[in-house]
CSV table of C-alpha atoms and ligand atoms in Angstrom, one decimal:
chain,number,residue,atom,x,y,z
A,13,UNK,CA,42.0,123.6,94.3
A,14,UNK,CA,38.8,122.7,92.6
A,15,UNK,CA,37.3,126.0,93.3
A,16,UNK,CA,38.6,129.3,94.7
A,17,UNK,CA,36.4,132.1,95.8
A,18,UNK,CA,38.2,135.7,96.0
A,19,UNK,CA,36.8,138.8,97.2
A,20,UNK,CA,32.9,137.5,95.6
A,21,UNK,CA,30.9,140.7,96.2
A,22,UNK,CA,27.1,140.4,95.6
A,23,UNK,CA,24.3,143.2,95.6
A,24,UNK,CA,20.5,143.1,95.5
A,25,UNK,CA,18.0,146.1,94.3
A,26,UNK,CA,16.0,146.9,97.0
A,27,UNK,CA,13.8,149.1,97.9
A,28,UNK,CA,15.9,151.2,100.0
A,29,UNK,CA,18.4,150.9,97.0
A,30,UNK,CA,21.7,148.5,96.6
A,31,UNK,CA,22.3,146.2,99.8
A,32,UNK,CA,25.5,144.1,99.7
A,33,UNK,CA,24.0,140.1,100.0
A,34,UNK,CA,27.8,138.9,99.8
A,35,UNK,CA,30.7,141.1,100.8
A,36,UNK,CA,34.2,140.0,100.2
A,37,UNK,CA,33.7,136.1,100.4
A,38,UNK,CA,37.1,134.6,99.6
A,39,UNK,CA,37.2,130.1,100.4
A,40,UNK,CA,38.6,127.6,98.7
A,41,UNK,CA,37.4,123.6,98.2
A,42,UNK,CA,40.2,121.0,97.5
A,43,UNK,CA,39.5,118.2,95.3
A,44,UNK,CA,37.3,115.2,96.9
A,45,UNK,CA,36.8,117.8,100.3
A,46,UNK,CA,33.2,118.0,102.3
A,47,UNK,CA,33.1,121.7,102.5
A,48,UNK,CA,30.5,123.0,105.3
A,49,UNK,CA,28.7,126.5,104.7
A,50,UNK,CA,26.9,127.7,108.6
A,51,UNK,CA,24.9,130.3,109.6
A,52,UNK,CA,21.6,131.8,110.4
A,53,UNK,CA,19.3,132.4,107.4
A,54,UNK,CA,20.3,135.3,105.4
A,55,UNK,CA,23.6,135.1,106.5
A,56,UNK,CA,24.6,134.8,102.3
A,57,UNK,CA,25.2,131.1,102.2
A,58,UNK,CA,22.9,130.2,99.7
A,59,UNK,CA,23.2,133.4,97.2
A,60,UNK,CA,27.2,132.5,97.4
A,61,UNK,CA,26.0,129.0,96.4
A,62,UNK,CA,23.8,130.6,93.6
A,63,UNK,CA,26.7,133.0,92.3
A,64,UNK,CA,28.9,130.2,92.2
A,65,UNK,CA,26.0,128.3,90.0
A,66,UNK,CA,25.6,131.5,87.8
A,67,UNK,CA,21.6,131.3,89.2
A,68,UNK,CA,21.6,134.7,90.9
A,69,UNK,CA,17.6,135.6,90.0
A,70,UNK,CA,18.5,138.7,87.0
A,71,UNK,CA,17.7,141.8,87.2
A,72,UNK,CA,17.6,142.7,90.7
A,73,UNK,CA,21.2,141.1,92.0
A,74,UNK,CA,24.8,140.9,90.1
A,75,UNK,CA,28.3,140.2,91.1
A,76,UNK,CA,30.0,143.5,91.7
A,77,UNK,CA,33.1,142.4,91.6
A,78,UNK,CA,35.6,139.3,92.6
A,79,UNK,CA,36.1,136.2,91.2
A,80,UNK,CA,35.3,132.3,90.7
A,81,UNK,CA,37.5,130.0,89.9
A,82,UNK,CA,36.8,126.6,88.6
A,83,UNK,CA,39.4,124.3,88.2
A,84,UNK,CA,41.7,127.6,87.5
A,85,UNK,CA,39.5,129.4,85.3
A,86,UNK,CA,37.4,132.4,86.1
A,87,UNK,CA,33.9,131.9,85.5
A,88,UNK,CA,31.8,135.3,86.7
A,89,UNK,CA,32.9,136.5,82.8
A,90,UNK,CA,30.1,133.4,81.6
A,91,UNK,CA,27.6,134.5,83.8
A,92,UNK,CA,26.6,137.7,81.5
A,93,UNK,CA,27.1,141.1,81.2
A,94,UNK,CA,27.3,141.5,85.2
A,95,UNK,CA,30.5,142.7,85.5
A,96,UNK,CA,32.5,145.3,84.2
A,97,UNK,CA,35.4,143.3,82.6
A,98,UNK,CA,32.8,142.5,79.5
A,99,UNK,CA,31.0,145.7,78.9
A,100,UNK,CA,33.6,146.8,77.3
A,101,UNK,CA,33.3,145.1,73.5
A,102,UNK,CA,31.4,146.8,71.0
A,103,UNK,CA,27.7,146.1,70.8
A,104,UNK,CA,28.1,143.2,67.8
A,105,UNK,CA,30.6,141.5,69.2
A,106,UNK,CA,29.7,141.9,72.7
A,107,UNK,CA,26.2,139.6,71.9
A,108,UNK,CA,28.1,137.3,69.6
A,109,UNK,CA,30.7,136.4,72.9
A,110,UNK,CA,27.6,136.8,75.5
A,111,UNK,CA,25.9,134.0,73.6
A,112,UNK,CA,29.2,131.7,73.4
A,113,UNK,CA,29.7,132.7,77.3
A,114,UNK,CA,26.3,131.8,78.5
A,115,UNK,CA,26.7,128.4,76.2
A,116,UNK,CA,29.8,127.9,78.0
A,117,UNK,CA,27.9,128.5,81.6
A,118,UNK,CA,25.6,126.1,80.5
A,119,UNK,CA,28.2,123.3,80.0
A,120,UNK,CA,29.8,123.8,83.6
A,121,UNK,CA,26.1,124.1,85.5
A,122,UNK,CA,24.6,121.2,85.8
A,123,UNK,CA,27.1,119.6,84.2
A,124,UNK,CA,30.2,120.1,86.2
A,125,UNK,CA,28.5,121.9,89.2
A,126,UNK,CA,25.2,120.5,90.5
A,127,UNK,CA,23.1,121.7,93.4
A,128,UNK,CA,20.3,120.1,95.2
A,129,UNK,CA,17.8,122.7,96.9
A,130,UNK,CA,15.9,122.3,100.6
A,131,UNK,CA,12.8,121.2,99.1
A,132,UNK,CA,12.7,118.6,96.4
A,133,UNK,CA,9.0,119.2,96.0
A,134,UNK,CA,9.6,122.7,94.1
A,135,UNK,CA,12.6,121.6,92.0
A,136,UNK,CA,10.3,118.2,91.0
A,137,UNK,CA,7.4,119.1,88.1
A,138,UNK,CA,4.6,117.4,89.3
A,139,UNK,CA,2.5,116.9,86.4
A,140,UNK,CA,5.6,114.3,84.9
A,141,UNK,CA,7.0,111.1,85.7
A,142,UNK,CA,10.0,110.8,86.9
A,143,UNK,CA,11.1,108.8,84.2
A,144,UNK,CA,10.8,111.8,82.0
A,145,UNK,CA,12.3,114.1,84.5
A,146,UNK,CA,15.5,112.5,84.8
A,147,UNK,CA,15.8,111.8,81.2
A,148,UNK,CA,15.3,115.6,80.9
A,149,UNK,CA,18.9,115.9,82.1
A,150,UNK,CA,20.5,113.9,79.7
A,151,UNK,CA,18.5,115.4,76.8
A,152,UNK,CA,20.3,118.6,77.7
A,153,UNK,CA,23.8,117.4,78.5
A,154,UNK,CA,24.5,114.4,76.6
A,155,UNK,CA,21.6,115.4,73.7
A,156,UNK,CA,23.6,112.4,71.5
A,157,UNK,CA,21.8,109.7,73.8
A,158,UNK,CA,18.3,108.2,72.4
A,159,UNK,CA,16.0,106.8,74.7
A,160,UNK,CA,16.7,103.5,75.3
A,161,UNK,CA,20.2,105.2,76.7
A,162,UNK,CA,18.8,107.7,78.7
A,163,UNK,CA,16.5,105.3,80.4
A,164,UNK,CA,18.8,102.8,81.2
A,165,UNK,CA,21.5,105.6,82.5
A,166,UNK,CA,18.4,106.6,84.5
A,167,UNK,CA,17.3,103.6,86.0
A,168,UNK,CA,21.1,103.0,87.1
A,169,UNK,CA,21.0,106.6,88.6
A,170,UNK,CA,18.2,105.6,90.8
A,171,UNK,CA,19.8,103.1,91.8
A,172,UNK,CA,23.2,104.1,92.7
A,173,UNK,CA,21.2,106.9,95.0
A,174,UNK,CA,19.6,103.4,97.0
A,175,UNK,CA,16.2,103.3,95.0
A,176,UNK,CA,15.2,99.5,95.5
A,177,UNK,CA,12.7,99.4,92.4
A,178,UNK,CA,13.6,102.3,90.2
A,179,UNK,CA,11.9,101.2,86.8
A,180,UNK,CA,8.5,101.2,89.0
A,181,UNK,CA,9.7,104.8,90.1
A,182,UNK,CA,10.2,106.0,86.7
A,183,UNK,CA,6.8,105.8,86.1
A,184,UNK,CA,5.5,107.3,89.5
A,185,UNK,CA,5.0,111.3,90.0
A,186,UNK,CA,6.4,112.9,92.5
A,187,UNK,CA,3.4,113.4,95.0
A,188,UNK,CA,3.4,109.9,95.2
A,189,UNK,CA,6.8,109.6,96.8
A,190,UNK,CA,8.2,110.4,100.2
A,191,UNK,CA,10.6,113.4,101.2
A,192,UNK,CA,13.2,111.2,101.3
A,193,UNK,CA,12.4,109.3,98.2
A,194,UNK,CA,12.1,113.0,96.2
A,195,UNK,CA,15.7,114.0,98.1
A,196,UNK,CA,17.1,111.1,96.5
A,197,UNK,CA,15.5,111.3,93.0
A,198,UNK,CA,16.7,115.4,93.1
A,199,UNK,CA,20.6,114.0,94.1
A,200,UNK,CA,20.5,111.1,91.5
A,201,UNK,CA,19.5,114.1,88.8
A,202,UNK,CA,22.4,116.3,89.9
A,203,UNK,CA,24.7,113.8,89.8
A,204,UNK,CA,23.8,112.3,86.5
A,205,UNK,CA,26.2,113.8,84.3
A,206,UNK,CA,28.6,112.9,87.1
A,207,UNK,CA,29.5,116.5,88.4
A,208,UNK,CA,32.9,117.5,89.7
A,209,UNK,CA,31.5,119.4,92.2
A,210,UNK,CA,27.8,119.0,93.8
A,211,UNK,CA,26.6,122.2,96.1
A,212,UNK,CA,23.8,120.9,98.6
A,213,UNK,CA,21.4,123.6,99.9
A,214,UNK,CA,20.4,122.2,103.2
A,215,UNK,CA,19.1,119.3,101.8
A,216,UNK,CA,17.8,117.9,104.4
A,217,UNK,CA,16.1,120.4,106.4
A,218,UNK,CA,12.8,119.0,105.4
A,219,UNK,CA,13.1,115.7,106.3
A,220,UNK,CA,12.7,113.6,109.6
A,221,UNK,CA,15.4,113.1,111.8
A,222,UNK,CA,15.9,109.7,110.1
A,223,UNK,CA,15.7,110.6,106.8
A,224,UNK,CA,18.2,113.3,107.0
A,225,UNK,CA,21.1,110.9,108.4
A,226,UNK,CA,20.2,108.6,105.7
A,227,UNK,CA,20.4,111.3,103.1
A,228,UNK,CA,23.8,113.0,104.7
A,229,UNK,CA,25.0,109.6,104.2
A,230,UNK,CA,23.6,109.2,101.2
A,231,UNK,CA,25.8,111.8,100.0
A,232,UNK,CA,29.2,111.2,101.4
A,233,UNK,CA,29.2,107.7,100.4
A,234,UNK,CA,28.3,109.1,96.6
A,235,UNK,CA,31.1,111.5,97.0
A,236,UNK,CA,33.3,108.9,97.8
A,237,UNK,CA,32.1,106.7,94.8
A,238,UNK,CA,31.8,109.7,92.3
A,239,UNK,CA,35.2,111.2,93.2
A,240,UNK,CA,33.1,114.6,93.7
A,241,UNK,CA,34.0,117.9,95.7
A,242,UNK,CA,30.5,118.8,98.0
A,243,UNK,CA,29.8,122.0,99.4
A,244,UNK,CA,27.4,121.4,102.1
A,245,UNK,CA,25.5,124.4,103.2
A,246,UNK,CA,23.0,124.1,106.5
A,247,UNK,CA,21.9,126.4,109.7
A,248,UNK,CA,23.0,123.1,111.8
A,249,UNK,CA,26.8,122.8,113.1
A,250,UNK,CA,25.4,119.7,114.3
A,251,UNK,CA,25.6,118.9,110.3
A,252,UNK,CA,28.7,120.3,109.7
A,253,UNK,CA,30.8,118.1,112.7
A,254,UNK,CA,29.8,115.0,111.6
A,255,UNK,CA,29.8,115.4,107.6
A,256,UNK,CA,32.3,117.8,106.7
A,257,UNK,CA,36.1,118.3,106.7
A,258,UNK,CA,36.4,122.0,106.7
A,259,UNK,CA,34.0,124.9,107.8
A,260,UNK,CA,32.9,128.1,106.9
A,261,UNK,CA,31.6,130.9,109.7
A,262,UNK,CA,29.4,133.5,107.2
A,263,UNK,CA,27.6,136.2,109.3
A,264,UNK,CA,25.9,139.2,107.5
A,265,UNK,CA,27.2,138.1,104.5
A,266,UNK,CA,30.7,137.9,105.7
A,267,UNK,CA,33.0,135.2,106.3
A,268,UNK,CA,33.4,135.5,109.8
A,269,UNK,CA,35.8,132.2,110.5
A,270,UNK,CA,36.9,129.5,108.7
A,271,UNK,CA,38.7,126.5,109.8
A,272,UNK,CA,39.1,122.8,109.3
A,273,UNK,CA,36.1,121.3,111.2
A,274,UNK,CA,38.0,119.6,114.2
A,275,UNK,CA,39.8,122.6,114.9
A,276,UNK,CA,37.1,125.3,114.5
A,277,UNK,CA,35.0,123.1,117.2
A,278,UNK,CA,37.6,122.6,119.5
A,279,UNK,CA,39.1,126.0,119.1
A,280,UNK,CA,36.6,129.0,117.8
A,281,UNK,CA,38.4,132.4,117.6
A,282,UNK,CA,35.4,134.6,116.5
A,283,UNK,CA,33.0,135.6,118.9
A,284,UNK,CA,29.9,134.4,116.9
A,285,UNK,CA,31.3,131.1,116.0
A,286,UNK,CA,31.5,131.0,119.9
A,287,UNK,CA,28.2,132.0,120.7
A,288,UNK,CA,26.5,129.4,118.1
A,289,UNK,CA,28.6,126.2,120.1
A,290,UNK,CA,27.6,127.4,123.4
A,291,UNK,CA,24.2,127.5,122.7
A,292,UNK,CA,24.1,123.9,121.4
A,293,UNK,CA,23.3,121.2,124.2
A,294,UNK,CA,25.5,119.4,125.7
A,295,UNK,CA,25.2,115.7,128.0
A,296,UNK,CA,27.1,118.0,130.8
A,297,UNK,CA,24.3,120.5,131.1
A,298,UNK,CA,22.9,120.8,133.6
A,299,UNK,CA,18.8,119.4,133.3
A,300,UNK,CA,16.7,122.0,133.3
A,301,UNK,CA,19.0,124.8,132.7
A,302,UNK,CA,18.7,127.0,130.2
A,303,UNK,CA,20.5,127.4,127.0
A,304,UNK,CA,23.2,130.7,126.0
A,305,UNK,CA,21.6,132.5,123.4
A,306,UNK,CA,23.2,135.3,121.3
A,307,UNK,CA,21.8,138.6,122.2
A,308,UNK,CA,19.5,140.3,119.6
A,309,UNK,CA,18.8,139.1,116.3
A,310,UNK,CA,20.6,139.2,112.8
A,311,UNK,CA,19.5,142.5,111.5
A,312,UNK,CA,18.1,143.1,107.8
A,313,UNK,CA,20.6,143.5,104.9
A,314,UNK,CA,19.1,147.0,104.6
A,315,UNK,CA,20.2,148.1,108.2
A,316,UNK,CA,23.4,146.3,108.8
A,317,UNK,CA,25.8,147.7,111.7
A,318,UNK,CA,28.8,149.9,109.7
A,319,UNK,CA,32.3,148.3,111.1
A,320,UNK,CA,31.6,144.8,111.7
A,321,UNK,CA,28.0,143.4,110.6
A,322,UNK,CA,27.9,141.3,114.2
A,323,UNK,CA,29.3,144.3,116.5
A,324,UNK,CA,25.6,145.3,118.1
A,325,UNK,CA,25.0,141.7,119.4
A,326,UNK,CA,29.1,140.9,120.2
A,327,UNK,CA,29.6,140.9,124.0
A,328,UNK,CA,33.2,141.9,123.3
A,329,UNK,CA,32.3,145.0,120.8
A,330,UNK,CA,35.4,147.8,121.2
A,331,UNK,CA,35.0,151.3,119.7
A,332,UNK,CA,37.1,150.6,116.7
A,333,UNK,CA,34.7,147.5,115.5
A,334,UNK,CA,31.8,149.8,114.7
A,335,UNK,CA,34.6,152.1,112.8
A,336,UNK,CA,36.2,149.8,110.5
A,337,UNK,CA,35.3,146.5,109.0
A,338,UNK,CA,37.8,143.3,110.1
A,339,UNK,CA,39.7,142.2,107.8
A,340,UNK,CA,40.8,138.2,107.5
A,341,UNK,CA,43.4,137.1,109.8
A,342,UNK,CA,45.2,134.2,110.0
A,343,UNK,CA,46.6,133.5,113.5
A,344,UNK,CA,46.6,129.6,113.2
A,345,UNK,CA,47.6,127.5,110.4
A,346,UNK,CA,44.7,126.7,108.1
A,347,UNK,CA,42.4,128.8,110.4
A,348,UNK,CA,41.5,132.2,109.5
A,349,UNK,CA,39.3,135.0,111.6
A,350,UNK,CA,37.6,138.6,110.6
A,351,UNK,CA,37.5,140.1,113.8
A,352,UNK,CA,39.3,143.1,115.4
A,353,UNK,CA,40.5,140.8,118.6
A,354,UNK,CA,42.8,138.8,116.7
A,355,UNK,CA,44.4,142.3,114.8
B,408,LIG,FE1,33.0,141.4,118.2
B,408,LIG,FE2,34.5,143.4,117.3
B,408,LIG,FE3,35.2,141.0,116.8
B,408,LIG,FE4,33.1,142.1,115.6
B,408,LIG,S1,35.2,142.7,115.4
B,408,LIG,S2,33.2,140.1,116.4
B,408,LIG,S3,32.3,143.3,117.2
B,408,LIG,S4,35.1,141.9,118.8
């Protein structure tokens, strides 16, 4: 395993005090594996994607408790002073290895982990070239290269992403190029220090229809080429069918199935997972009809159903799943469930 998430916890001050973003997330990504993330917004995909990035916006959230590891190695010690496993050193010493552990952060974001957000325009500067942007990622991971290097490894960036003319790009800003064109100038960043893993935000939810194929295959074919591990998080199991290998059910912040993608479709236990594929459309329906829908709405982090998180829209709620949470069960190979049905 590349990456192993175990019991990741994650709170956020609010007003109404601590709300639990990410509760018990445990998953695990295999070497060179497409690893789809689903669910409605707020659901915890992209703050798991941010913990696992050490990005988690500081004061107001922290990891409570459970663990990352990359390639073996616990990494939620790097990410500061948010646990309790490092506030135990004295005060000298506890700066001294705070220092050396954000340093050592430093050197896996970016560097061994990359992400690419929804919206290229807000990652992009727009008052620099994006010669200068992309050479900005060199200066801070490979700071030995002058700039002949860097704009050289640049150019061949750009071009490995399927940029036609990318010397003429360098010295464009971004308003001046296309969604698409600003998609692929953010992936050919993220993967210029040739990442292990790359973590892609719904990265194409901004784009047209076209676009986002091209960009979906876009990444798979660098994945390939790049030997990378993607985790590929959208709100579309439309996405997730055609580009990943396993899947990843997260509901209220919970994992509520997770599955290998062929199975999970053909096959979903959890009454959730059900609801979203009945309420995609099908060539069999019939024209005119109207689409299931999942009763209700996802309710706010601050006012989340005790028990399960999804028991006041579930159409097969029992007394005991408003009493206890579900834990993970396994009742196929490879495919695990959190709901009270399967106990
Ligand atoms: Fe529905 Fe209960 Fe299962 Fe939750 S635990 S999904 S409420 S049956």
């Amino acid at each position: 395993m590349i990456l192993k998430l175990s019991n990741l916890v994650v709170s956020f001050e609010t007003e109404s005090g601590r709300v639990r973003a990410v509760d018990g997330v445990s998953f695990s990504l295999k070497e060179g594996q497409t690893l789809g993330i689903v669910g409605e917004s707020g659901c915890g995909k992209s703050v798991t994607a941010l913990s696992i990035m050490g990005l988690l916006p500081k004061p107001f959230s922290k990891i409570e408790s459970g663990v990352i590891e990359f390639k073996g190695r616990d990494i939620v010690p790097l990410m500061g002073s948010q646990t309790k496993r490092s506030s135990k050193n004295a005060k000298e010493k506890k700066e001294k290895s705070k220092k050396e552990k954000s340093d050592e952060m430093q050197k896996i974001r970016g560097r061994k982990i990359s992400m690419i957000f929804q919206e290229p325009m807000t990652a992009l500067n727009p008052v620099h070239k994006i010669g200068s942007q992309m050479n900005e990622v060199y200066q801070l991971h490979f700071p030995q290269m002058n700039r002949a290097d860097m704009d050289r490894a640049s150019i061949e960036m750009l071009y490995q992403v399927g940029i036609a003319t990318p010397q003429k790009l360098m010295q464009q800003y971004p308003h001046q190029l296309s969604g698409g064109m600003r998609q692929r100038v953010m992936i050919a960043m993220a993967l210029s220090s040739k990442p292990d893993i790359l973590i892609a935000d719904e990265p194409t939810t901004a784009l047209d229809v076209t676009v986002q194929a091209q960009i979906l295959e876009l990444i798979g074919d660098l994945k390939n080429r790049f030997s990378m591990s993607v985790i590929l998080i959208t709100h579309d199991l439309g996405v997730i069918a055609e580009n990943c290998e396993q899947a990843i059910v997260m509901y209220g912040g919970r994992v509520a199935e997770r599955a290998g993608v062929v199975d999970l479709f053909d096959n979903p236990l959890h009454p959730y997972t059900q609801g979203l594929l009945k309420s995609i459309p099908t060539l069999n329906q019939i024209p005119k009809s109207t689409l299931p829908t999942i009763k209700g709405r996802v309710p706010s982090l601050e006012d989340m159903p005790s028990g399960c998180r999804f028991s006041n829209r579930c159409e097969r709620v029992m007394d005991i799943c408003r009493a206890s949470v579900p834990i993970e069960l396994n009742p196929k190979d490879d495919h695990f469930v959190a709901c009270h049905l399967f106990r």
